[in-house]
Amino acid sequence: MDDVDTERGGSVGDATAAARALEHVVDPVVAVADGTITYANEAARDAFELGDADREATTALGAQWDRLAAAIDETTVGTARRVDLEGDRESARLHRGASGATITFDRGDAGADASADSVTDSRSDASDRLVKDRALEEAPVGITISDPDREDNPLVYVNEAYEAMTGYTYDEVVGRNCRFLQGEDSDEAAIAEMAAAIDEDRPVTVELKNYRKDGTEFWNEVTIAPVRDEDGRVTNYVGFQNDVTARKEAEIALERRTEELEYILDRVEGLIQDVTAVVAGSTDRSELESEVCERIAAEDAYDGVWIGERNPATGTIDVRSSAGDGPDDETVATDADHPAAEALATTEPAVDTVDGRTRAAFPLSYNGIEYGVVTIRTDRTIDDRETVILSALARAVASGVNARETSRVLATDAVVAVELEVTDRTLAPVALSAEADCRLEYRRSVHRTDDETASLFTVTGASADEIAAVADDLADVDCRIIVERDEECLVELTGGHDLVGWLSERGARTKAIEAETGRARITLEIPRSANVRSVVEAIEDRYEGTDVVSFRQRERDGETRQEFAARLEEALTDRQFGALQRAYLGGYFEWPRPTTGEELAQSMGVSRPTFHEHLRTAEAKLCRAFFGDA
């Protein structure tokens, strides 16, 4: 019983002011801590003949202590239990506290009669009221009690938590209506709701802004409930106050962020749609970049925008297009302290603020190929969410630039022929030539409808079975034997590191691949206006041991053989082109034929009649292309 414990080391009979009340209790009461009696009332001192020196519970209480000590250990802190004893005292009531226990012994003498029951009940009622009073006082939430029978329903009780929460003392608030906590920003609707609940004698819970004694604000979750007597009449109102400032501020911040996000989404939705339309509809790169800049600059939130491209010769980022306020300078050094330079160096968005102006730069990169950087200027803050949206916009622009550059591979008159040597065995032709000791020569590729590129190679120096056996050991590579002859075979490679399709996505056309003894010589054509350096660097990053053999610039005169073939290929369906290609490369037009239409049909996964139908249609289109009907 912690509230009646005396100081450790004081005399047994030296009770505190609170303990003096127990001197009048007729039942023996002792307080015990760590096996030592720290307090005993007069009835206990007489019953157990305790003196100041009799502190050990084992000595003072005798054999009863063993049973009591075991019961103390088994009793949860804050609870009580009755313990049956032997001898004159048949039972005791044990109350377990945090640092000890209080034991009340039943007298058990002949003088105990029926009237003792009423005394015990009275003591139990008093103990119950004490527990309730302590619960109110020590509750972790603010508790108030008001009296509606008095004018203005004033407070008649507040607990310590209420005083700590509001900064007001007991004497400063008792006798006043609780509205003194309200202020200019308190919600009138919540106040009205509380008043209506009191008028209707019903409970209510509201959240409103209150003010402490020092004027600081806090969010108060207030619950008010009527207290009724035996006849159902409301005698008091009890209120519970809980400081929910942290939760409420988090909710308000979340609502604000949600509103901001919705605003951003609404604002940029039209921008994204318009830029996407520009990307899809522009005919060349310059037009695309110009229209993108104009559309972004037209947005009220942005003051200006520009798109720049790295210039390796000067070490600067040259402006290709701009709108609105445009760039700070016509050129920015690639090593400058500028978001555009940082975005190109890190391939990640970069944002800074100078003199209250925000500059946000986003790299224009697609499939590892750098196409420049777009930089936006504004007097607003660009947060992480807007950065994500604008980054996606930049990727869409880069994709559009890539598409324009790729489409110019065949049409441009100015190309750069790049010759490379690759020894990385993740490239299937390199691995096959090394393991099977053979030579592979690239013939052509077919882009299938499932976005997979199939490349055809003629193989010399190894049988079809040898090639197939080696290919089985290569990860993610599918090798199909199309035609097998005495000295060579035609194979189709798919999966793995699809070099031809990968290069095509980056605006480069594969002209030749010759692989022998674990070394491949690759010849590419890249539009001169494209970022040739970026394409070559991407190849070097993807394949270890890549060496650049040569760069050659050349002009085209008239329609080349490749352009003619590409124009004809556009007139053929995938099936027609595949049938014609397999027939030619498989020697179907030679005599004697080394392969049959049935075998070629099987290689395409179609029936023989279907194969011949595709082949005849392709032959007809080929004839029209030569003889003027196409």
Coordinates of C-alpha atoms in Angstrom, one line a residue, residues 112-605:
A112 CA -16.8 -10.6 15.7
D113 CA -20.5 -10.8 15.0
A114 CA -22.9 -10.1 12.3
S115 CA -22.4 -6.4 12.8
A116 CA -18.9 -6.8 11.5
D117 CA -20.2 -7.5 8.0
S118 CA -21.7 -4.0 7.9
V119 CA -18.4 -2.5 9.1
T120 CA -16.5 -4.5 6.5
D121 CA -18.9 -3.3 3.8
S122 CA -18.4 0.2 4.9
R123 CA -14.7 -0.2 4.8
S124 CA -15.0 -1.8 1.3
D125 CA -17.1 1.2 0.1
A126 CA -14.6 3.6 1.4
S127 CA -11.7 1.7 -0.2
D128 CA -13.7 1.6 -3.5
R129 CA -14.2 5.4 -3.4
L130 CA -10.5 5.8 -2.7
V131 CA -9.5 3.7 -5.7
K132 CA -11.9 5.7 -7.9
D133 CA -10.6 9.0 -6.6
R134 CA -7.1 8.0 -7.3
A135 CA -8.0 6.7 -10.7
L136 CA -9.5 10.1 -11.6
E137 CA -6.5 12.0 -10.2
E138 CA -3.9 9.8 -11.9
A139 CA -5.6 9.3 -15.2
P140 CA -3.4 10.2 -18.2
V141 CA -6.1 12.3 -19.8
G142 CA -7.7 15.5 -18.5
I143 CA -10.8 14.9 -16.5
T144 CA -13.3 17.6 -15.4
I145 CA -16.6 17.5 -13.5
S146 CA -19.2 20.3 -13.8
D147 CA -22.4 21.0 -11.9
P148 CA -25.3 21.9 -14.1
D149 CA -27.4 22.8 -11.0
R150 CA -25.2 25.9 -10.4
E151 CA -25.3 29.0 -12.6
D152 CA -23.4 28.6 -15.9
N153 CA -22.6 24.9 -15.2
P154 CA -19.2 25.6 -13.6
L155 CA -16.4 23.2 -13.1
V156 CA -16.2 21.6 -9.7
Y157 CA -13.3 19.3 -10.2
V158 CA -10.2 19.0 -12.5
N159 CA -7.5 16.4 -12.3
E160 CA -3.7 16.9 -12.5
A161 CA -3.5 15.9 -16.2
Y162 CA -6.0 18.7 -17.0
E163 CA -3.8 21.2 -15.1
A164 CA -0.7 20.0 -16.9
M165 CA -2.4 20.1 -20.3
T166 CA -3.9 23.6 -20.0
G167 CA -1.4 25.3 -17.7
Y168 CA -4.2 26.4 -15.3
T169 CA -4.2 25.3 -11.6
Y170 CA -7.1 23.8 -9.8
D171 CA -8.0 27.1 -8.0
E172 CA -7.9 29.0 -11.3
V173 CA -10.5 26.9 -13.1
V174 CA -12.9 25.6 -10.4
G175 CA -16.0 27.7 -10.4
R176 CA -15.7 28.7 -14.1
N177 CA -17.4 27.4 -17.2
C178 CA -14.9 25.4 -19.4
R179 CA -15.4 27.8 -22.3
F180 CA -12.4 29.8 -21.1
L181 CA -10.1 27.5 -23.1
Q182 CA -11.8 28.7 -26.4
G183 CA -10.3 31.4 -28.6
E184 CA -10.6 33.1 -32.0
D185 CA -9.8 30.0 -34.0
S186 CA -12.0 27.6 -32.1
D187 CA -14.5 25.9 -34.3
E188 CA -17.9 27.4 -33.8
A189 CA -19.7 24.4 -35.2
A190 CA -17.9 22.1 -32.6
I191 CA -18.8 24.5 -29.8
A192 CA -22.5 24.5 -30.9
E193 CA -22.5 20.7 -31.1
M194 CA -21.3 20.5 -27.4
A195 CA -23.9 23.1 -26.3
A196 CA -26.7 21.1 -28.0
A197 CA -25.6 17.8 -26.4
I198 CA -25.6 19.4 -23.0
D199 CA -29.1 20.8 -23.6
E200 CA -30.3 17.4 -24.7
D201 CA -28.5 15.5 -21.9
R202 CA -26.5 13.3 -24.2
P203 CA -22.8 12.5 -24.6
V204 CA -20.8 14.1 -27.4
T205 CA -17.2 14.0 -28.7
V206 CA -15.7 16.9 -30.7
E207 CA -12.2 18.1 -31.7
L208 CA -11.5 21.8 -31.5
K209 CA -8.6 24.2 -31.1
N210 CA -8.1 25.4 -27.5
Y211 CA -5.7 27.8 -25.8
R212 CA -3.4 27.2 -22.8
K213 CA -2.9 29.7 -20.1
D214 CA 0.2 31.0 -21.9
G215 CA -1.7 31.5 -25.1
T216 CA -0.3 28.6 -27.1
E217 CA -2.7 26.6 -29.2
F218 CA -3.5 22.9 -28.9
W219 CA -6.0 20.5 -30.5
N220 CA -8.3 19.1 -27.8
E221 CA -10.4 16.0 -28.3
V222 CA -13.3 16.6 -25.8
T223 CA -15.8 14.1 -24.7
I224 CA -18.7 15.2 -22.5
A225 CA -21.1 12.8 -20.9
P226 CA -24.0 13.3 -18.4
V227 CA -23.8 11.6 -14.9
R228 CA -27.2 10.5 -13.5
D229 CA -28.4 9.6 -10.0
E230 CA -30.6 6.6 -9.1
D231 CA -33.7 8.4 -10.4
G232 CA -32.1 9.2 -13.7
R233 CA -31.6 12.9 -13.1
V234 CA -28.5 14.5 -14.4
T235 CA -26.5 15.7 -11.5
N236 CA -23.1 16.4 -13.2
Y237 CA -21.3 16.3 -16.4
V238 CA -17.9 14.6 -16.7
G239 CA -15.5 15.7 -19.4
F240 CA -12.5 14.0 -20.9
Q241 CA -9.8 16.1 -22.6
N242 CA -7.1 14.6 -24.7
D243 CA -4.3 16.6 -26.4
V244 CA -4.4 15.3 -30.0
T245 CA -2.2 18.1 -31.5
A246 CA 0.3 15.8 -33.1
R247 CA -2.3 13.6 -34.8
K248 CA -4.4 16.6 -35.9
E249 CA -1.4 18.4 -37.3
A250 CA -0.4 15.3 -39.2
E251 CA -4.0 14.9 -40.6
I252 CA -4.0 18.6 -41.7
A253 CA -0.6 18.2 -43.3
L254 CA -1.8 15.1 -45.1
E255 CA -4.9 16.9 -46.4
R256 CA -2.7 19.8 -47.5
R257 CA -0.3 17.5 -49.4
T258 CA -3.2 15.7 -50.9
E259 CA -4.7 19.0 -52.1
E260 CA -1.3 20.1 -53.5
L261 CA -0.9 16.8 -55.3
E262 CA -4.4 17.0 -56.8
Y263 CA -3.6 20.5 -57.9
I264 CA -0.4 19.4 -59.5
L265 CA -2.1 16.5 -61.2
D266 CA -4.9 18.7 -62.6
R267 CA -2.4 21.3 -63.8
V268 CA 0.0 18.9 -65.5
E269 CA -2.6 16.6 -66.9
G270 CA -3.2 18.9 -69.9
L271 CA 0.5 19.5 -70.2
I272 CA 1.3 15.8 -70.4
Q273 CA -1.5 15.3 -73.0
D274 CA -0.2 18.2 -75.1
V275 CA 3.4 17.1 -74.9
T276 CA 2.5 13.5 -75.8
A277 CA 0.6 14.8 -78.8
V278 CA 3.7 16.9 -79.9
V279 CA 5.9 13.8 -79.5
A280 CA 3.5 11.7 -81.6
G281 CA 2.9 14.3 -84.3
S282 CA 6.1 16.2 -84.9
T283 CA 8.0 15.3 -88.1
D284 CA 11.6 15.9 -87.0
R285 CA 13.6 16.5 -83.9
S286 CA 13.9 20.2 -84.1
E287 CA 10.2 20.6 -84.5
L288 CA 9.6 18.3 -81.6
E289 CA 11.9 20.2 -79.3
S290 CA 10.6 23.6 -80.3
E291 CA 6.9 22.7 -79.7
V292 CA 7.7 21.0 -76.4
C293 CA 9.4 24.2 -75.1
E294 CA 6.5 26.3 -76.3
R295 CA 4.0 24.1 -74.6
I296 CA 5.8 24.0 -71.3
A297 CA 6.5 27.7 -71.3
A298 CA 2.8 28.3 -71.9
E299 CA 2.0 26.8 -68.4
D300 CA 1.4 29.6 -65.9
A301 CA 3.5 27.8 -63.3
Y302 CA 6.7 27.9 -65.4
D303 CA 8.5 31.1 -66.5
G304 CA 10.7 29.5 -69.2
V305 CA 12.3 26.3 -70.6
W306 CA 15.1 25.3 -72.8
I307 CA 16.5 22.1 -74.3
G308 CA 20.3 21.8 -74.6
E309 CA 22.7 19.2 -76.0
R310 CA 26.2 18.3 -74.9
N311 CA 29.0 19.6 -77.2
P312 CA 32.1 17.4 -76.7
A313 CA 34.3 19.7 -78.7
T314 CA 33.7 22.8 -76.6
G315 CA 32.8 21.1 -73.3
T316 CA 29.5 23.1 -73.1
I317 CA 25.8 22.4 -73.3
D318 CA 24.5 24.2 -76.4
V319 CA 20.9 25.4 -76.5
R320 CA 18.9 23.8 -79.2
S321 CA 15.5 25.3 -78.4
S322 CA 13.9 27.6 -75.8
A323 CA 10.7 29.4 -74.9
G324 CA 9.7 32.0 -72.3
D325 CA 12.5 33.4 -70.2
G326 CA 14.8 30.8 -71.8
P327 CA 18.3 29.9 -70.4
D328 CA 20.5 32.0 -68.1
D329 CA 23.2 31.9 -70.8
E330 CA 23.4 30.7 -74.4
T331 CA 25.8 28.0 -73.2
V332 CA 26.5 26.2 -70.0
A333 CA 29.8 24.4 -69.3
T334 CA 29.4 20.7 -68.7
D335 CA 31.4 21.0 -65.5
A336 CA 29.5 24.1 -64.2
D337 CA 27.6 24.3 -61.0
H338 CA 24.3 24.2 -62.8
P339 CA 21.4 21.7 -62.7
A340 CA 21.6 21.1 -66.4
A341 CA 25.3 20.0 -66.1
E342 CA 24.5 17.9 -63.0
A343 CA 21.6 16.2 -64.7
L344 CA 23.8 15.2 -67.7
A345 CA 26.5 14.0 -65.4
T346 CA 24.3 11.9 -63.1
T347 CA 21.5 11.1 -65.5
E348 CA 19.1 12.1 -62.6
P349 CA 16.9 15.2 -62.2
A350 CA 18.7 18.1 -60.5
V351 CA 17.0 21.1 -58.8
D352 CA 18.5 24.3 -57.2
T353 CA 17.2 27.7 -56.1
V354 CA 19.1 30.9 -56.7
D355 CA 17.8 34.3 -55.6
G356 CA 14.3 32.8 -55.1
R357 CA 14.2 31.3 -58.6
T358 CA 14.1 27.6 -59.1
R359 CA 15.9 25.8 -61.9
A360 CA 15.0 22.1 -62.5
A361 CA 16.8 20.0 -65.1
F362 CA 15.8 16.6 -66.4
P363 CA 18.0 14.4 -68.6
L364 CA 16.7 13.4 -72.0
S365 CA 17.8 9.8 -72.1
Y366 CA 16.3 6.8 -73.9
N367 CA 17.7 3.2 -73.6
G368 CA 21.0 4.6 -72.3
I369 CA 21.4 7.1 -75.2
E370 CA 21.8 10.7 -74.2
Y371 CA 19.8 13.2 -76.2
G372 CA 20.4 16.3 -74.1
V373 CA 18.7 18.0 -71.1
V374 CA 15.5 20.0 -70.6
T375 CA 15.7 22.8 -68.0
I376 CA 12.7 24.6 -66.5
R377 CA 12.7 27.9 -64.6
T378 CA 10.1 29.0 -62.1
D379 CA 9.6 31.2 -59.0
R380 CA 7.9 28.3 -57.3
T381 CA 9.2 25.3 -55.4
I382 CA 9.3 22.1 -57.4
D383 CA 8.8 19.3 -54.9
D384 CA 9.5 15.5 -55.2
R385 CA 6.1 14.7 -56.6
E386 CA 6.3 17.3 -59.4
T387 CA 9.9 16.2 -60.1
V388 CA 8.6 12.6 -60.7
I389 CA 6.0 13.9 -63.1
L390 CA 8.4 16.1 -65.0
S391 CA 10.9 13.3 -65.2
A392 CA 8.3 11.1 -66.9
L393 CA 7.6 14.0 -69.3
A394 CA 11.3 14.2 -70.1
R395 CA 11.4 10.4 -70.8
A396 CA 8.5 10.8 -73.2
V397 CA 10.4 13.6 -75.0
A398 CA 13.6 11.5 -75.2
S399 CA 11.5 8.6 -76.6
G400 CA 10.2 10.9 -79.3
V401 CA 13.7 12.2 -80.2
N402 CA 14.9 8.6 -80.4
A403 CA 12.0 7.7 -82.7
R404 CA 12.9 10.7 -85.0
E405 CA 16.6 9.8 -85.0
T406 CA 15.9 6.1 -85.7
S407 CA 13.6 6.9 -88.6
R408 CA 16.4 8.9 -90.2
V409 CA 18.9 6.0 -90.4
L410 CA 17.7 5.1 -93.9
A411 CA 16.5 8.5 -95.1
T412 CA 19.5 10.6 -94.2
D413 CA 22.1 11.5 -96.7
A414 CA 24.8 12.0 -94.0
V415 CA 25.8 9.0 -92.0
V416 CA 28.8 7.9 -89.9
A417 CA 30.0 4.3 -90.5
V418 CA 31.4 2.9 -87.3
E419 CA 33.4 -0.3 -87.2
L420 CA 33.9 -2.0 -83.8
E421 CA 35.5 -5.2 -82.5
V422 CA 33.9 -7.0 -79.7
T423 CA 35.2 -10.0 -77.7
D424 CA 32.5 -10.1 -74.9
R425 CA 31.1 -13.7 -74.9
T426 CA 27.7 -12.4 -73.7
L427 CA 27.2 -11.7 -77.4
A428 CA 25.9 -14.9 -78.9
P429 CA 28.0 -14.9 -82.2
V430 CA 31.2 -14.3 -80.2
A431 CA 30.5 -17.2 -77.9
L432 CA 29.4 -19.6 -80.7
S433 CA 32.4 -18.8 -82.8
A434 CA 34.8 -19.5 -79.9
E435 CA 33.2 -22.6 -78.6
A436 CA 32.4 -24.3 -81.9
D437 CA 35.5 -23.0 -83.7
C438 CA 33.5 -21.7 -86.6
R439 CA 32.7 -18.5 -88.5
L440 CA 29.3 -16.7 -88.3
E441 CA 28.2 -14.1 -90.8
Y442 CA 25.2 -11.9 -90.3
R443 CA 22.7 -12.0 -93.1
R444 CA 19.5 -10.2 -91.9
S445 CA 17.1 -9.7 -89.1
V446 CA 13.4 -9.9 -88.8
H447 CA 11.4 -7.9 -86.1
R448 CA 8.6 -10.1 -85.0
T449 CA 5.2 -8.9 -83.8
D450 CA 6.0 -9.9 -80.2
D451 CA 8.8 -7.3 -80.2
E452 CA 11.5 -9.9 -80.5
T453 CA 14.2 -9.6 -83.2
A454 CA 15.4 -12.8 -84.9
S455 CA 18.8 -12.6 -86.6
L456 CA 19.9 -15.0 -89.4
F457 CA 23.5 -16.1 -89.6
T458 CA 25.3 -18.4 -92.0
V459 CA 27.7 -20.7 -90.2
T460 CA 30.8 -22.3 -91.7
G461 CA 33.3 -24.6 -90.1
A462 CA 30.9 -26.4 -87.8
S463 CA 27.9 -28.7 -88.3
A464 CA 24.4 -27.9 -87.4
D465 CA 24.5 -30.4 -84.5
E466 CA 27.7 -28.8 -83.1
I467 CA 26.2 -25.3 -83.3
A468 CA 23.0 -26.5 -81.6
A469 CA 24.9 -28.2 -78.8
V470 CA 27.0 -25.1 -78.0
A471 CA 23.9 -22.8 -78.2
D472 CA 22.1 -25.0 -75.6
D473 CA 24.8 -24.0 -73.1
L474 CA 24.2 -20.3 -73.6
A475 CA 21.8 -18.5 -71.3
D476 CA 18.6 -17.1 -72.8
V477 CA 19.7 -17.9 -76.4
D478 CA 17.4 -19.8 -78.8
C479 CA 19.2 -21.2 -81.9
R480 CA 17.1 -22.8 -84.7
I481 CA 18.6 -24.5 -87.6
I482 CA 16.9 -23.2 -90.7
V483 CA 18.9 -24.9 -93.5
E484 CA 21.7 -27.4 -93.3
R485 CA 24.1 -27.9 -96.2
D486 CA 27.4 -29.9 -96.6
E487 CA 29.7 -26.9 -95.9
E488 CA 27.5 -24.4 -94.1
C489 CA 24.2 -24.0 -92.4
L490 CA 21.7 -21.2 -91.8
V491 CA 20.7 -20.5 -88.2
E492 CA 18.3 -18.2 -86.5
L493 CA 19.3 -16.6 -83.2
T494 CA 16.8 -15.0 -80.8
G495 CA 17.0 -13.9 -77.2
G496 CA 20.1 -13.3 -75.1
H497 CA 21.8 -10.0 -75.9
D498 CA 19.9 -9.0 -79.0
L499 CA 22.5 -6.7 -80.5
V500 CA 20.6 -5.8 -83.7
G501 CA 17.3 -4.9 -82.1
W502 CA 19.1 -3.0 -79.3
L503 CA 21.1 -0.9 -81.7
S504 CA 18.0 -0.2 -83.8
E505 CA 16.3 1.3 -80.8
R506 CA 19.2 3.7 -80.5
G507 CA 19.1 4.9 -84.0
A508 CA 21.9 2.7 -85.4
R509 CA 21.6 0.3 -88.3
T510 CA 23.6 -3.0 -88.2
K511 CA 25.3 -3.4 -91.6
A512 CA 27.5 -6.4 -90.9
I513 CA 28.6 -8.8 -88.1
E514 CA 31.4 -11.3 -88.7
A515 CA 32.4 -13.5 -85.8
E516 CA 35.4 -15.9 -85.8
T517 CA 37.5 -17.4 -83.0
G518 CA 35.7 -15.5 -80.3
R519 CA 36.0 -12.1 -81.9
A520 CA 33.3 -10.2 -83.8
R521 CA 33.8 -7.3 -86.3
I522 CA 30.6 -5.1 -86.3
T523 CA 29.8 -2.4 -88.8
L524 CA 27.1 0.2 -88.0
E525 CA 25.6 3.2 -89.7
I526 CA 24.5 6.1 -87.5
P527 CA 23.0 9.4 -88.8
R528 CA 25.6 12.1 -88.6
S529 CA 23.2 14.4 -86.7
A530 CA 22.7 11.8 -84.0
N531 CA 24.7 11.5 -80.8
V532 CA 27.3 9.1 -82.3
R533 CA 29.5 9.3 -79.2
S534 CA 26.6 8.4 -76.9
V535 CA 25.7 5.3 -79.0
V536 CA 29.3 4.1 -79.1
E537 CA 29.7 4.6 -75.3
A538 CA 26.5 2.6 -74.7
I539 CA 28.0 -0.3 -76.7
E540 CA 31.2 0.0 -74.7
D541 CA 29.3 -0.1 -71.4
R542 CA 27.2 -3.1 -72.5
Y543 CA 30.1 -5.2 -73.9
E544 CA 33.5 -5.5 -72.2
G545 CA 36.5 -5.5 -74.5
T546 CA 34.9 -3.3 -77.2
D547 CA 37.4 -1.5 -79.4
V548 CA 36.6 1.2 -82.0
V549 CA 38.3 0.3 -85.2
S550 CA 37.2 3.3 -87.4
F551 CA 34.8 6.2 -88.0
R552 CA 34.0 7.2 -91.5
Q553 CA 31.6 9.9 -92.6
R554 CA 30.0 9.7 -96.1
E555 CA 27.2 11.1 -98.2
R556 CA 24.5 9.2 -100.0
D557 CA 23.7 9.8 -103.7
G558 CA 20.2 8.8 -104.8
E559 CA 18.4 5.8 -103.5
T560 CA 20.8 3.2 -102.2
R561 CA 20.4 -0.6 -102.5
Q562 CA 19.6 -0.6 -98.8
E563 CA 16.9 2.1 -99.2
F564 CA 15.4 0.2 -102.1
A565 CA 15.3 -3.0 -100.0
A566 CA 13.8 -1.1 -97.0
R567 CA 11.1 0.4 -99.2
L568 CA 10.3 -3.0 -100.6
E569 CA 10.3 -4.5 -97.1
E570 CA 7.7 -2.0 -96.0
A571 CA 5.4 -3.3 -98.7
L572 CA 5.7 -6.9 -97.4
T573 CA 3.9 -8.3 -94.3
D574 CA 6.0 -10.0 -91.7
R575 CA 5.0 -13.5 -93.0
Q576 CA 5.6 -12.5 -96.7
F577 CA 9.0 -11.1 -95.8
G578 CA 9.9 -14.2 -93.7
A579 CA 8.9 -16.6 -96.4
L580 CA 10.9 -14.8 -99.1
Q581 CA 13.9 -14.4 -96.8
R582 CA 14.0 -18.1 -95.7
A583 CA 13.5 -19.3 -99.4
Y584 CA 16.4 -17.2 -100.6
L585 CA 18.8 -17.9 -97.7
G586 CA 17.8 -21.6 -97.6
G587 CA 18.7 -22.0 -101.3
Y588 CA 15.1 -22.7 -102.4
F589 CA 15.7 -20.9 -105.7
E590 CA 18.8 -22.9 -106.5
W591 CA 18.8 -26.3 -108.3
P592 CA 18.9 -28.8 -107.0
R593 CA 17.1 -27.4 -104.0
P594 CA 18.9 -28.2 -100.7
T595 CA 15.7 -27.7 -98.8
T596 CA 12.0 -28.2 -99.5
G597 CA 9.0 -26.0 -99.1
E598 CA 7.8 -28.3 -96.3
E599 CA 11.0 -27.8 -94.3
L600 CA 10.8 -24.0 -94.7
A601 CA 7.1 -24.0 -93.7
Q602 CA 8.0 -25.9 -90.5
S603 CA 10.8 -23.4 -89.7
M604 CA 8.1 -20.7 -89.8
G605 CA 5.5 -22.7 -87.9

